mmCIF file of C-alpha atoms in Angstrom:
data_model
loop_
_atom_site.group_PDB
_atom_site.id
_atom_site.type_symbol
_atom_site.label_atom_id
_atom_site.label_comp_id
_atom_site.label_asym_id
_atom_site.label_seq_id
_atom_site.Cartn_x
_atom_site.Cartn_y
_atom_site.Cartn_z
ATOM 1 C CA UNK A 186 5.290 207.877 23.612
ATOM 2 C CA UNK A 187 4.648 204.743 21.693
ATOM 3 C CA UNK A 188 3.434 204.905 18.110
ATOM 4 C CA UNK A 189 -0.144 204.232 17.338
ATOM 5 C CA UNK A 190 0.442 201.370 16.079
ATOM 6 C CA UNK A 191 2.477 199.791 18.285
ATOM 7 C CA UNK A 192 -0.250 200.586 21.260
ATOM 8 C CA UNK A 193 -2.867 199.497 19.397
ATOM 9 C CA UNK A 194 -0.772 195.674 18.986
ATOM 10 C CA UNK A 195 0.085 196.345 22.673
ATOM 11 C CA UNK A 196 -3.578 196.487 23.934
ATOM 12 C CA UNK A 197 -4.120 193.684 21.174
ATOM 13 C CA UNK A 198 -1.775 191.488 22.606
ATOM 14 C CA UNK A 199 -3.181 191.980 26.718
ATOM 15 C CA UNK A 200 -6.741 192.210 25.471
ATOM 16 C CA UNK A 201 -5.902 188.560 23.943
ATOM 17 C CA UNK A 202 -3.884 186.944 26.803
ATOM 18 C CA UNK A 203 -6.372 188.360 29.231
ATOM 19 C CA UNK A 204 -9.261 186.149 27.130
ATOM 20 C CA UNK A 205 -7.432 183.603 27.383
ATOM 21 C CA UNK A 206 -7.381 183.095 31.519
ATOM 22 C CA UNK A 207 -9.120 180.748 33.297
ATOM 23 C CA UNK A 208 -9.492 179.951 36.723
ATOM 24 C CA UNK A 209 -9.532 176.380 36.297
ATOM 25 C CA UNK A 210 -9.700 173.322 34.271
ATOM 26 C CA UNK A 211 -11.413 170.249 36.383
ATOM 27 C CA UNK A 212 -10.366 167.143 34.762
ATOM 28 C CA UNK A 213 -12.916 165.121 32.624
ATOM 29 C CA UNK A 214 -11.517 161.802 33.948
ATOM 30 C CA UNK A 215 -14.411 160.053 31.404
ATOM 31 C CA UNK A 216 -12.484 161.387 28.756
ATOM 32 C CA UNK A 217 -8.818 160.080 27.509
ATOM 33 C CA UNK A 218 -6.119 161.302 28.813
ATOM 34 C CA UNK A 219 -3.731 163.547 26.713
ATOM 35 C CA UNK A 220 0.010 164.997 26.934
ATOM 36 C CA UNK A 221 -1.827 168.268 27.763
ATOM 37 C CA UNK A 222 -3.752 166.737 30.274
ATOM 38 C CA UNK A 223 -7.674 165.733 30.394
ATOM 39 C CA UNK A 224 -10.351 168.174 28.200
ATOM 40 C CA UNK A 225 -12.180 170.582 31.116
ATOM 41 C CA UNK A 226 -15.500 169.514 32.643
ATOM 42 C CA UNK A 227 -18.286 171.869 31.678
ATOM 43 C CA UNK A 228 -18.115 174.080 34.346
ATOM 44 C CA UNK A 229 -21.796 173.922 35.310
ATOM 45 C CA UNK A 230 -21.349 169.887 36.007
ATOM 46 C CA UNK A 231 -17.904 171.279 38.242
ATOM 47 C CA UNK A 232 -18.735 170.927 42.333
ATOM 48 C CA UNK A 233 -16.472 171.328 45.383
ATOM 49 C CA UNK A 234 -16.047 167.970 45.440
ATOM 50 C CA UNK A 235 -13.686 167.879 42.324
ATOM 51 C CA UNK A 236 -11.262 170.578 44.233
ATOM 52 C CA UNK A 237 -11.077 168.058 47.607
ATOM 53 C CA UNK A 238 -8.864 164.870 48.208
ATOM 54 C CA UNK A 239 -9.889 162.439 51.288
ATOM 55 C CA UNK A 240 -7.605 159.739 50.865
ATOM 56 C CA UNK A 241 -4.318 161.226 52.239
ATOM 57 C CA UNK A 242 -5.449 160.416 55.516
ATOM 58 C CA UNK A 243 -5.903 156.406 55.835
ATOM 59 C CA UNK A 244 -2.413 154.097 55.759
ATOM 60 C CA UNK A 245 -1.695 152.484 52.785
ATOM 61 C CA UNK A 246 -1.645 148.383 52.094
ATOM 62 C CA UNK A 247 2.128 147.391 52.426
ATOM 63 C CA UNK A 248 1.723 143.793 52.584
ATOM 64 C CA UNK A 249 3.293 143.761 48.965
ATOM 65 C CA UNK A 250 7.126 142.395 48.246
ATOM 66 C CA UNK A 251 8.648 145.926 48.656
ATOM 67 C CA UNK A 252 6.299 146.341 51.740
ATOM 68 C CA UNK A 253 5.770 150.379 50.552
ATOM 69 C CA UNK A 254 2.263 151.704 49.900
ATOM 70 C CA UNK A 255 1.598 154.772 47.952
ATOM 71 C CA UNK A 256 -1.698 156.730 48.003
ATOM 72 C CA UNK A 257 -1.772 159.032 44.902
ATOM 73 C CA UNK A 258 -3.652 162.214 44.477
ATOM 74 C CA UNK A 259 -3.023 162.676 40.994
ATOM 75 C CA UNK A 260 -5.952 163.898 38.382
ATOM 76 C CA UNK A 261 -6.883 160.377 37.827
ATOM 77 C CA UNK A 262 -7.993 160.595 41.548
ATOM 78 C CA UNK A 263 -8.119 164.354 42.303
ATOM 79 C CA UNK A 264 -9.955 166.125 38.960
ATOM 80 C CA UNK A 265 -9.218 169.879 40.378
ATOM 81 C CA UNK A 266 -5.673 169.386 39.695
ATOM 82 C CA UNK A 267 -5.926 169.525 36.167
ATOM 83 C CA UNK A 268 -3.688 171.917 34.614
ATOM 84 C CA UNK A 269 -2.596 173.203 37.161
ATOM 85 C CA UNK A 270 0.789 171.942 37.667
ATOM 86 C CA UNK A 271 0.636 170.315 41.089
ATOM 87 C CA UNK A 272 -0.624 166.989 42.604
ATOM 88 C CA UNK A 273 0.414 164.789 45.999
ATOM 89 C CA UNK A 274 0.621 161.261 47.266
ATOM 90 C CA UNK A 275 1.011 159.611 50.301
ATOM 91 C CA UNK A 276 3.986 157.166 51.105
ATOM 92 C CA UNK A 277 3.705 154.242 54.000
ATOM 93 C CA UNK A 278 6.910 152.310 54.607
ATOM 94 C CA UNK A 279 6.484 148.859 56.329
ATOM 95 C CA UNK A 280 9.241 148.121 58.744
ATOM 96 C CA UNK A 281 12.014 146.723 56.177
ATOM 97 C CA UNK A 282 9.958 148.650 53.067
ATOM 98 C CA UNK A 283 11.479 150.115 50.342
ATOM 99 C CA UNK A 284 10.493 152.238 46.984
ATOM 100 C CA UNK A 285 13.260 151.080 44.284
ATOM 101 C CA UNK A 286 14.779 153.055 42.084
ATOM 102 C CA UNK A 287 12.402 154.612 40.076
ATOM 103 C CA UNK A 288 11.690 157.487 38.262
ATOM 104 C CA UNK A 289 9.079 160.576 37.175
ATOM 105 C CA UNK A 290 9.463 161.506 34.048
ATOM 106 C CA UNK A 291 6.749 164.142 34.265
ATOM 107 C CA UNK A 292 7.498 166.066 37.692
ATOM 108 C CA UNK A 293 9.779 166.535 40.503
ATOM 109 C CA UNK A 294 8.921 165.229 43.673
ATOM 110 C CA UNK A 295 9.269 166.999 47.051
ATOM 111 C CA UNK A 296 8.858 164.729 49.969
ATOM 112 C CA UNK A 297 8.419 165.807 53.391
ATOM 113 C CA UNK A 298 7.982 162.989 56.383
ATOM 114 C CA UNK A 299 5.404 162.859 59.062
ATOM 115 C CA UNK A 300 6.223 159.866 61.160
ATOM 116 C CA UNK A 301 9.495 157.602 61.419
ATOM 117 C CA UNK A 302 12.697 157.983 59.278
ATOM 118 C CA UNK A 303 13.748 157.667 55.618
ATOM 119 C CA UNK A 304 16.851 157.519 54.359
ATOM 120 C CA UNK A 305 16.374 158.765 50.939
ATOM 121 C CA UNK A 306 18.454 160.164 47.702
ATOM 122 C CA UNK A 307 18.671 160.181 44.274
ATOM 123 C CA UNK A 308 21.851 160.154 41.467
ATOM 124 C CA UNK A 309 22.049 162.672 39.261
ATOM 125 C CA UNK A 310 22.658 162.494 35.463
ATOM 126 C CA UNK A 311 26.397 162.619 35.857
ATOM 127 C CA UNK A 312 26.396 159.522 38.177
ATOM 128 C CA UNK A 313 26.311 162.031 41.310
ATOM 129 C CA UNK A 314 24.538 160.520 44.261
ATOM 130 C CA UNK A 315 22.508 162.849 47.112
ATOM 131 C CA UNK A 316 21.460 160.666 49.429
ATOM 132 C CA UNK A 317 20.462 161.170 53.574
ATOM 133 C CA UNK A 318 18.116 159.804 56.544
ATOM 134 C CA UNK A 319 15.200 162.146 56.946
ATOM 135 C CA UNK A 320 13.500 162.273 59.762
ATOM 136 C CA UNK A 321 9.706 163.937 61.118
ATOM 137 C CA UNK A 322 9.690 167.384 59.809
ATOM 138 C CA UNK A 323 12.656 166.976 56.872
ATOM 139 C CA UNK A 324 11.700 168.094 53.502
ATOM 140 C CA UNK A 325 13.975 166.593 50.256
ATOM 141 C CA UNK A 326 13.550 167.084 46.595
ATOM 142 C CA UNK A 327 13.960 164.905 44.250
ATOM 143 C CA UNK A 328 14.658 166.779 40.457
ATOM 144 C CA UNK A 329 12.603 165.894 37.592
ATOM 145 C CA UNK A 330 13.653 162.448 35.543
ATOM 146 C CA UNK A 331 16.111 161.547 37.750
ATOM 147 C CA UNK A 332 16.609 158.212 39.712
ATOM 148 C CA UNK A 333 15.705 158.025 43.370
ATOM 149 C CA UNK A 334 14.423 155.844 46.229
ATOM 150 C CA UNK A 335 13.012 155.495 49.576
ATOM 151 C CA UNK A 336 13.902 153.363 52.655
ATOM 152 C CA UNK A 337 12.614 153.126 55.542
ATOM 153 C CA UNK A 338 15.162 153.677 58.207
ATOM 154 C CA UNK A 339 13.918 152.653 61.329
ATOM 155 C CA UNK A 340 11.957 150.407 63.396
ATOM 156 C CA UNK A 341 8.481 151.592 62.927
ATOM 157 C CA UNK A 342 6.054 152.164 59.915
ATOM 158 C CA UNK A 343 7.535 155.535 57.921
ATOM 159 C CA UNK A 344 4.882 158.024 56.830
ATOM 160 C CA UNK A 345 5.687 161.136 53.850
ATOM 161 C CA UNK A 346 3.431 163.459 51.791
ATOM 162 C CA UNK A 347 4.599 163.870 48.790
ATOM 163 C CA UNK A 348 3.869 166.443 46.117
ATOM 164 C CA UNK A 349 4.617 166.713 42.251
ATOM 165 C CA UNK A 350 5.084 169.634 39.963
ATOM 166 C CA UNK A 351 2.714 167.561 37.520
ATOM 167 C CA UNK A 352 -0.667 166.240 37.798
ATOM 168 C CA UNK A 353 0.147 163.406 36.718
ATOM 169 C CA UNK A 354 3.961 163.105 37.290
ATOM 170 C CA UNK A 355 4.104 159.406 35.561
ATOM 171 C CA UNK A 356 6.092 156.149 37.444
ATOM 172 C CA UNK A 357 8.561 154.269 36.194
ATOM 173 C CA UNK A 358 10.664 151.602 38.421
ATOM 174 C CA UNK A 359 13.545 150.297 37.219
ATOM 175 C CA UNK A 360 13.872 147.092 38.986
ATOM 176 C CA UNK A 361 9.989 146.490 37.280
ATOM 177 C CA UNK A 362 11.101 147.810 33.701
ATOM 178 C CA UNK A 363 13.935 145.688 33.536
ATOM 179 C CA UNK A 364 12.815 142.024 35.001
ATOM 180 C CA UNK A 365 8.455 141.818 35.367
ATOM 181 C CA UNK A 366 8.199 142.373 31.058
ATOM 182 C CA UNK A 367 8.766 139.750 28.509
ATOM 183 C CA UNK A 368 12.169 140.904 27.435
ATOM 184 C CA UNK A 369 14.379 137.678 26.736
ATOM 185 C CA UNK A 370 16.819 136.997 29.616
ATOM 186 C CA UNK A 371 19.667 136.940 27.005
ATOM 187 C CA UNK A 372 18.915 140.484 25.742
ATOM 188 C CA UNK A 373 18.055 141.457 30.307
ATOM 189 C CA UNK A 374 21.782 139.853 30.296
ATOM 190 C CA UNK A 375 23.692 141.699 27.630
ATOM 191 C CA UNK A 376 21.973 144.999 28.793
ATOM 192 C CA UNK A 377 22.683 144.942 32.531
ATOM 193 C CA UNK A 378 26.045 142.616 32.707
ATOM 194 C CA UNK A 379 23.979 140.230 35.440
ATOM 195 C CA UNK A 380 24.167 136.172 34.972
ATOM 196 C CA UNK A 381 21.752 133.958 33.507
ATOM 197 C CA UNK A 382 21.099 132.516 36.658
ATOM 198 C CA UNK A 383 20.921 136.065 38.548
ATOM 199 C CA UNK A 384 18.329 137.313 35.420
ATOM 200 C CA UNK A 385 15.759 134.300 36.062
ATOM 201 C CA UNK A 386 15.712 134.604 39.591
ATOM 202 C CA UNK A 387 15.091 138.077 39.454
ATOM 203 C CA UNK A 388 12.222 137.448 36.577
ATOM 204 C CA UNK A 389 10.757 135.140 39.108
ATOM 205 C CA UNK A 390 10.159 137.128 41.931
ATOM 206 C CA UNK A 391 9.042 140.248 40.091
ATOM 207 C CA UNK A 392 6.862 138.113 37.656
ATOM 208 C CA UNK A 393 8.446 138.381 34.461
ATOM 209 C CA UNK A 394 8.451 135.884 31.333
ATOM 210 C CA UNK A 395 11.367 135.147 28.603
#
């Protein structure tokens, strides 16, 4: 039998975690935006709305140089997923569309297609690279931080739900970070051993300046 003391922190400890539950936390999207998420939304001003998503539904714009569309679901969008850890998106691919390398630095992604084929894949930290064509039905995952991509692999728009283990897993592409900013083309040079020439063009179609 435990000692009386120790029973009495026990209970202490259970009565205080138990306090501490609750069911949810429906983003205040009026609010900023925090590492820990958005504040809660009184939970008398909290409807069924805040817990329901339309948009998954209806295709995405691709006419855009990568010709990719993605429809996200994240709190910014979808309140109810506030703190808890999950969010989704929709992904059209155009017929020749592509998702460059990018990242998520705040989830991992799992990716599951509904219509056409992707070839898809990702390199790991050691310079490993996982990469297939996934077709209706095939799931892939794609581990937090790491670099991946999407192609579509056939003849026909590509269609993928996608879901996050983040509610707001964060986007980073690295074709973007490195030529549509303002960093001089000398410094773009020395850091990715590309050409002056090869720099500027790429500035150019991606909109960068410098």
């Amino acid at each position: 039998m435990l000692p009386p003391v120790f029973l009495f922190l026990l209970l202490t400890l259970l009565s205080a975690a138990d306090a501490s539950v609750q069911d949810f936390c429906v983003g205040d999207i009026s609010a900023s935006d925090t590492p820990a998420g958005y504040p809660c939304k009184d939970v008398s001003s909290v409807t069924t709305n805040d817990f329901v998503f339309k948009g998954l539904g209806k295709a995405g714009n691709t006419s855009n140089i990568i010709k990719a569309a993605v429809t996200p679901a994240f709190v910014g969008q979808f309140p109810g997923v506030n703190g808890l850890g999950i969010s989704a998106a929709r992904l059209d691919l155009a017929p020749g569309g592509v998702v460059p390398l990018h990242t998520h630095p705040g989830g991992s992604e799992l990716l599951v297609v509904t219509q056409g084929m992707i070839l898809a894949g990702f390199i790991s930290s050691a310079n490993g690279v996982y990469y297939t064509t996934l077709r209706k039905g095939d799931t892939m995952v794609f581990p937090q931080g790491l670099l991946h991509f999407q192609i579509n692999a056939g003849g026909v728009t590509a269609v993928a739900i996608v879901t996050f283990s983040s509610p707001n897993p964060g986007l980073q592409i690295t074709a973007f970070a490195l030529f549509a900013n303002s960093l001089p083309s000398a410094l773009v040079e020395k850091v990715t051993f590309l050409d002056d020439a090869q720099v500027k063009k790429l500035k150019k179609v991606l909109g960068g300046s410098g």
